[in-house]
CSV table of C-alpha atoms in Angstrom, one decimal:
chain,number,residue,atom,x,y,z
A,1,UNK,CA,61.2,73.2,175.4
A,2,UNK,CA,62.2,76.2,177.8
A,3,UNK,CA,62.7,79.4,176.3
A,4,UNK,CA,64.2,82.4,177.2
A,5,UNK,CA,63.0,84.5,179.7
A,6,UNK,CA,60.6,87.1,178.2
A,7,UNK,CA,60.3,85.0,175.1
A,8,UNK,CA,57.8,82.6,173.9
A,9,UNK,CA,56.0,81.0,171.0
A,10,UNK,CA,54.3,84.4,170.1
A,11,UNK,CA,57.9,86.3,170.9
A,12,UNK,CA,59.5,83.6,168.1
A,13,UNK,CA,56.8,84.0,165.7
A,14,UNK,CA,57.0,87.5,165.7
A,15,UNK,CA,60.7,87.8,165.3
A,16,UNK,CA,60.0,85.5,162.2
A,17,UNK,CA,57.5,88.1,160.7
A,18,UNK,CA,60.0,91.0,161.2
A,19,UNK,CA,62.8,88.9,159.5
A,20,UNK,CA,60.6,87.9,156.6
A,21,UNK,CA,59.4,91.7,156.1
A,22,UNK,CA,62.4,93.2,156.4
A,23,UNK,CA,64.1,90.2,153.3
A,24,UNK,CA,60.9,90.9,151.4
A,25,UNK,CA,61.5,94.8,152.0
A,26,UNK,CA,65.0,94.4,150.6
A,27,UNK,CA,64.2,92.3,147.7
A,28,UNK,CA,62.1,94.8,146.6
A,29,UNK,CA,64.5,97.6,146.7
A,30,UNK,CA,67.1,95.1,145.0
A,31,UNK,CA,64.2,94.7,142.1
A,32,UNK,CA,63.3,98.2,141.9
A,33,UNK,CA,67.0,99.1,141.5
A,34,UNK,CA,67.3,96.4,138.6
A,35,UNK,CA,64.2,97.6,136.6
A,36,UNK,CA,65.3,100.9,136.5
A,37,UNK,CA,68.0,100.1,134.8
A,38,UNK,CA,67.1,100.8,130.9
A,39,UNK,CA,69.2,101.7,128.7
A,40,UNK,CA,68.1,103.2,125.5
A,41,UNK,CA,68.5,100.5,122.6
A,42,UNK,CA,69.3,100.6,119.0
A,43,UNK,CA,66.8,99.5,116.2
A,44,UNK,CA,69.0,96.7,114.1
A,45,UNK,CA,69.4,98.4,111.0
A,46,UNK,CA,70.1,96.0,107.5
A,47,UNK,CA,73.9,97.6,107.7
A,48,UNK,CA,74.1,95.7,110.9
A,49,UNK,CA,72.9,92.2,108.9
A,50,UNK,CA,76.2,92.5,106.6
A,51,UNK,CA,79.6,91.2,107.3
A,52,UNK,CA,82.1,93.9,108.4
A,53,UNK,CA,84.7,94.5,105.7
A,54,UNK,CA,87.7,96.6,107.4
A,55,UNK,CA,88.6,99.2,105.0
A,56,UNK,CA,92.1,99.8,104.8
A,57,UNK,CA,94.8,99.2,107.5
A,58,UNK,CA,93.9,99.2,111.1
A,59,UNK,CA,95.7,99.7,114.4
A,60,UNK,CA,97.3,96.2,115.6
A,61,UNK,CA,97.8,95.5,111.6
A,62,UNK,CA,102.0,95.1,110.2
A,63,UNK,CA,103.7,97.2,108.0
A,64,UNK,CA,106.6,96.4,106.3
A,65,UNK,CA,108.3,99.7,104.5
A,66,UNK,CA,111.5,98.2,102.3
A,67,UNK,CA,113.7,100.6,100.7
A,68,UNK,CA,115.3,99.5,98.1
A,69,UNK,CA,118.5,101.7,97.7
A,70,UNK,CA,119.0,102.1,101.5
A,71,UNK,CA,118.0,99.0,103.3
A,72,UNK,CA,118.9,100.3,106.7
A,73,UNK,CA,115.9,102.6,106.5
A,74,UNK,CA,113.3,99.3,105.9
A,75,UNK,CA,111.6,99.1,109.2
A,76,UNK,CA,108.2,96.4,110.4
A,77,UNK,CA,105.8,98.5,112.4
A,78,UNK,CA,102.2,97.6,114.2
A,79,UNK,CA,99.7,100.2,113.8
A,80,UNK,CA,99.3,102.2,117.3
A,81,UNK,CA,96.0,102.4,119.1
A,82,UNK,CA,95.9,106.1,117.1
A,83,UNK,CA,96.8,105.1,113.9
A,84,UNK,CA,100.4,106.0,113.2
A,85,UNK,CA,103.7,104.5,112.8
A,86,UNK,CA,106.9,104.9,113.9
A,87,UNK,CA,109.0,105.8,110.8
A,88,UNK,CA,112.9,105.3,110.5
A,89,UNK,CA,113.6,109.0,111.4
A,90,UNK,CA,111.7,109.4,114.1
A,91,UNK,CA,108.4,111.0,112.6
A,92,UNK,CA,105.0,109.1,113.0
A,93,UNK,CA,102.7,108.4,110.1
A,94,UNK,CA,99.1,108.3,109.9
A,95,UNK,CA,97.8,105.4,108.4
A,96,UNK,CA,94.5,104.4,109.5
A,97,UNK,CA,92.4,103.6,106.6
A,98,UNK,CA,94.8,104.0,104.1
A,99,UNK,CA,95.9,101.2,101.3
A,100,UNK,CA,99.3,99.7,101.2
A,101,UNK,CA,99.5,101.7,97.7
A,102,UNK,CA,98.0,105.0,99.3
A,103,UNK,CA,101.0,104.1,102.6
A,104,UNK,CA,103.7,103.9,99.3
A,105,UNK,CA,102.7,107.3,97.5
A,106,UNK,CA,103.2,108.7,101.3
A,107,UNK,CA,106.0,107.8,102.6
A,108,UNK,CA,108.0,108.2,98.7
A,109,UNK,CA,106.2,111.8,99.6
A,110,UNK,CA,108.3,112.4,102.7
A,111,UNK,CA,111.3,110.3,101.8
A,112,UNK,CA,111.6,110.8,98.2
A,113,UNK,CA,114.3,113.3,97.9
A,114,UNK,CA,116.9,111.5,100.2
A,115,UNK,CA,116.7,108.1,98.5
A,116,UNK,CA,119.3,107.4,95.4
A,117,UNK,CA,116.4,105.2,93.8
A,118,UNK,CA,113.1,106.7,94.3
A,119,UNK,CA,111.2,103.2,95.2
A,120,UNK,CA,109.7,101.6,97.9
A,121,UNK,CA,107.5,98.9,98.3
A,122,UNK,CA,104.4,98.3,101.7
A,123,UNK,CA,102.7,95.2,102.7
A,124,UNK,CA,100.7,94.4,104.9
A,125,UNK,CA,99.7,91.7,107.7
A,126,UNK,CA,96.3,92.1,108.8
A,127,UNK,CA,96.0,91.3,112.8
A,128,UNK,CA,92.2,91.1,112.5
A,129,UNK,CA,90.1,93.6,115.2
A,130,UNK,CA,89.6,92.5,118.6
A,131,UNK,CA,85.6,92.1,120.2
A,132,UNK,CA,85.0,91.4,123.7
A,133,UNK,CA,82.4,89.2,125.8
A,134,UNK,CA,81.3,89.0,129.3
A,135,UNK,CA,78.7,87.7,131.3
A,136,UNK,CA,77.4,84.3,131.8
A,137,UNK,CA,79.9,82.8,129.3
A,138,UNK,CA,82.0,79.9,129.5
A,139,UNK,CA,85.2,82.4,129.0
A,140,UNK,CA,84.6,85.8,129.5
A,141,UNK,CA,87.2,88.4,127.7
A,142,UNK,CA,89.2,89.3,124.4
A,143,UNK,CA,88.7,87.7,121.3
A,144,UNK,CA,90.5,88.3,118.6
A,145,UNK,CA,88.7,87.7,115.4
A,146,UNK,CA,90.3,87.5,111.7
A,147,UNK,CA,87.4,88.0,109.8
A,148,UNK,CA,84.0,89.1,110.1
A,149,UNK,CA,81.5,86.5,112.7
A,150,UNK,CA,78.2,87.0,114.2
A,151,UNK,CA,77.2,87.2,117.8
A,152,UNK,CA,76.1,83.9,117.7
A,153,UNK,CA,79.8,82.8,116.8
A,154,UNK,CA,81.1,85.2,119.5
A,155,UNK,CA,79.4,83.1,121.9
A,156,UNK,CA,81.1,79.6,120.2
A,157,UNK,CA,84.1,81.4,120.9
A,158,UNK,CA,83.8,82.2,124.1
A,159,UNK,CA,83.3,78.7,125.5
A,160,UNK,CA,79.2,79.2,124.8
A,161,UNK,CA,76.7,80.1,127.4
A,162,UNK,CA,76.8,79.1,131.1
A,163,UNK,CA,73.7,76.5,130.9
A,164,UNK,CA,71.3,77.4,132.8
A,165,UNK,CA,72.5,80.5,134.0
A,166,UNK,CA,72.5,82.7,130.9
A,167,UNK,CA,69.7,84.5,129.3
A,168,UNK,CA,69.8,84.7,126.1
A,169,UNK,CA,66.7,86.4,125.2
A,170,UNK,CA,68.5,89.8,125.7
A,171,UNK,CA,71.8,89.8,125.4
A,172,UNK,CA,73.7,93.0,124.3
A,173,UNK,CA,76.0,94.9,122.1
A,174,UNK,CA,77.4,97.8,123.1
A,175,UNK,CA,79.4,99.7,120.1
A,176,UNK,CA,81.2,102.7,120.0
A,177,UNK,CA,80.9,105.1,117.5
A,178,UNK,CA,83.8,107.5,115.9
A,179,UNK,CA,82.3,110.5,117.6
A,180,UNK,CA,82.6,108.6,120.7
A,181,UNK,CA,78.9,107.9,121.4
A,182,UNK,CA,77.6,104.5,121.8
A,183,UNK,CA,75.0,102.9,120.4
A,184,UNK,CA,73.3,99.6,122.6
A,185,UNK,CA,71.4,96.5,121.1
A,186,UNK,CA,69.7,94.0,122.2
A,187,UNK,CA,69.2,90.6,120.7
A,188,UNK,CA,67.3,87.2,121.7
A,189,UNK,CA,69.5,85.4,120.7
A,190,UNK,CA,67.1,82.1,122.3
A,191,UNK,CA,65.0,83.2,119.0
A,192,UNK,CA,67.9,82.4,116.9
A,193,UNK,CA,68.3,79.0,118.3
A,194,UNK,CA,65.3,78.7,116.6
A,195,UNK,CA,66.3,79.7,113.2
A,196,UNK,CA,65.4,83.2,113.2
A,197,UNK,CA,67.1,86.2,111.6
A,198,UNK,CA,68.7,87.1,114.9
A,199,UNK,CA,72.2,85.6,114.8
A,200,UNK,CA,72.8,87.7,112.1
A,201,UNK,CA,74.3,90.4,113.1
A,202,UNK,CA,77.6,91.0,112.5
A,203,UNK,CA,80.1,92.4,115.2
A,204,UNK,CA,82.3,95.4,114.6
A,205,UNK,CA,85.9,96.4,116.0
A,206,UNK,CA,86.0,96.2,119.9
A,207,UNK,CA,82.2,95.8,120.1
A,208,UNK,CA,81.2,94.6,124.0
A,209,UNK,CA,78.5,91.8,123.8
A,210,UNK,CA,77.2,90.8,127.6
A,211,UNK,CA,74.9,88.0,128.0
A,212,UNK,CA,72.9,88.3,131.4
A,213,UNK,CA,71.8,85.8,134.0
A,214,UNK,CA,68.7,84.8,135.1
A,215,UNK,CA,67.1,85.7,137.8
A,216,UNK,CA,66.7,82.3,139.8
A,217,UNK,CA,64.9,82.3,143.6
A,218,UNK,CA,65.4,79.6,146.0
C-alpha cells in the first residue's frame, strides 16, 4: 500500500489515538453534563397512594344555567382555564370548586331580582382533567382521563413503553402545586412489574410523567 507523502503506519496510528481521545474526551463531557443533572425529588406520601377525587367543578367541565321564567337567558358554558364562566349579560363567574347547588345559590344571587320566578336550576358534565406523558412511550402527549388512574395506567394509555428503549426504574412526575411550585417524583416503575407498591400512585390534574431512555453504547 503507498501512502501519502509524509504519512505512514505510525502517522495512521497516531491520527487514530487523537480521534479516539478526543470521542472519549467528549463522552465524558456528554456524561458529566447528564449526571449533574439532579433534580430534587419528592418522598411519596400515603396522600399520593389514594385516588384523586376532583372536588367540585373544574375548568374544561359544562354548565348548563336554565331559567325557567326567561329561557333566553339559559346559556351551556365550559369552565375557562381560570375558573369562570361567561354569563348571559356579559359578567364572568367564578366557579372553580364550587357544587352545582353552591353555582345555583350564586347566580339566583346576581340574577334574582330581574327574574319573574325566582328559580333556576345547574348541572353539570364533568370533562375529566387532562395528564400528559413523554418520553420513551409508544404515544407521547395529552391524555385525557375521566376518572382517577395510576401511572402504570398512564403508560397503557399512552401506547406502553418503547421496549427496550425505556427505563422504567425512574420514571417521573412532575406536579404543579397551587402556589405554583413543583414538586418531582420518581418511581421504578420496573419494581412494579413485579408486584410492588409502586404503581400506586395516583396522578393529579395536568401532572407530567417522563419515562427516560437508556443509555445504550455501540
Amino acid at each position: 500500500m503507498n501512502w501519502a507523502p509524509g504519512t505512514g503506519v505510525s502517522g495512521v496510528l497516531s491520527g487514530f489515538v487523537r480521534l479516539g481521545a478526543r470521542w472519549l474526551l467528549c463522552l465524558g463531557v456528554v456524561l458529566g453534563v447528564a449526571g449533574c443533572r439532579t433534580t430534587e425529588t419528592t418522598p411519596i406520601s400515603p396522600e399520593d397512594r389514594q385516588p384523586y377525587t376532583a372536588v367540585g367543578v373544574q375548568p374544561g367541565d359544562v354548565v348548563r344555567i336554565n331559567f325557567p321564567s326567561a329561557p333566553t337567558m339559559s346559556t351551556v358554558q365550559q369552565v375557562q382555564a381560570d375558573g369562570t364562566i361567561a354569563m348571559p349579560l356579559g359578567e364572568s363567574l367564578q366557579v372553580r370548586g364550587k357544587s352545582a347547588a353552591e353555582i345555583e345559590s350564586r347566580v339566583l344571587e346576581v340574577y334574582g331580582p330581574q327574574l319573574v320566578v325566582k328559580a333556576v336550576s345547574v348541572a353539570v358534565e364533568s370533562s375529566g382533567f387532562p395528564i400528559f406523558v413523554w418520553g420513551a412511550v409508544l404515544r407521547p402527549g395529552r391524555v385525557q382521563c375521566r376518572q382517577s388512574i395510576t401511572v402504570m395506567e398512564a403508560l397503557v394509555e399512552a401506547g406502553g413503553a418503547v421496549e427496550g428503549r425505556a427505563d422504567l426504574r425512574r420514571v417521573r412526575v412532575v406536579r404543579q402545586r397551587d402556589d405554583g411550585s413543583t414538586r418531582t417524583y420518581v418511581l421504578d416503575l420496573q419494581a412494579a412489574l413485579r408486584g410492588r407498591e409502586a404503581d400506586q400512585f395516583y396522578l393529579r390534574p395536568s401532572d407530567v410523567v417522563h419515562v427516560p431512555e437508556r443509555f445504550s453504547f455501540y
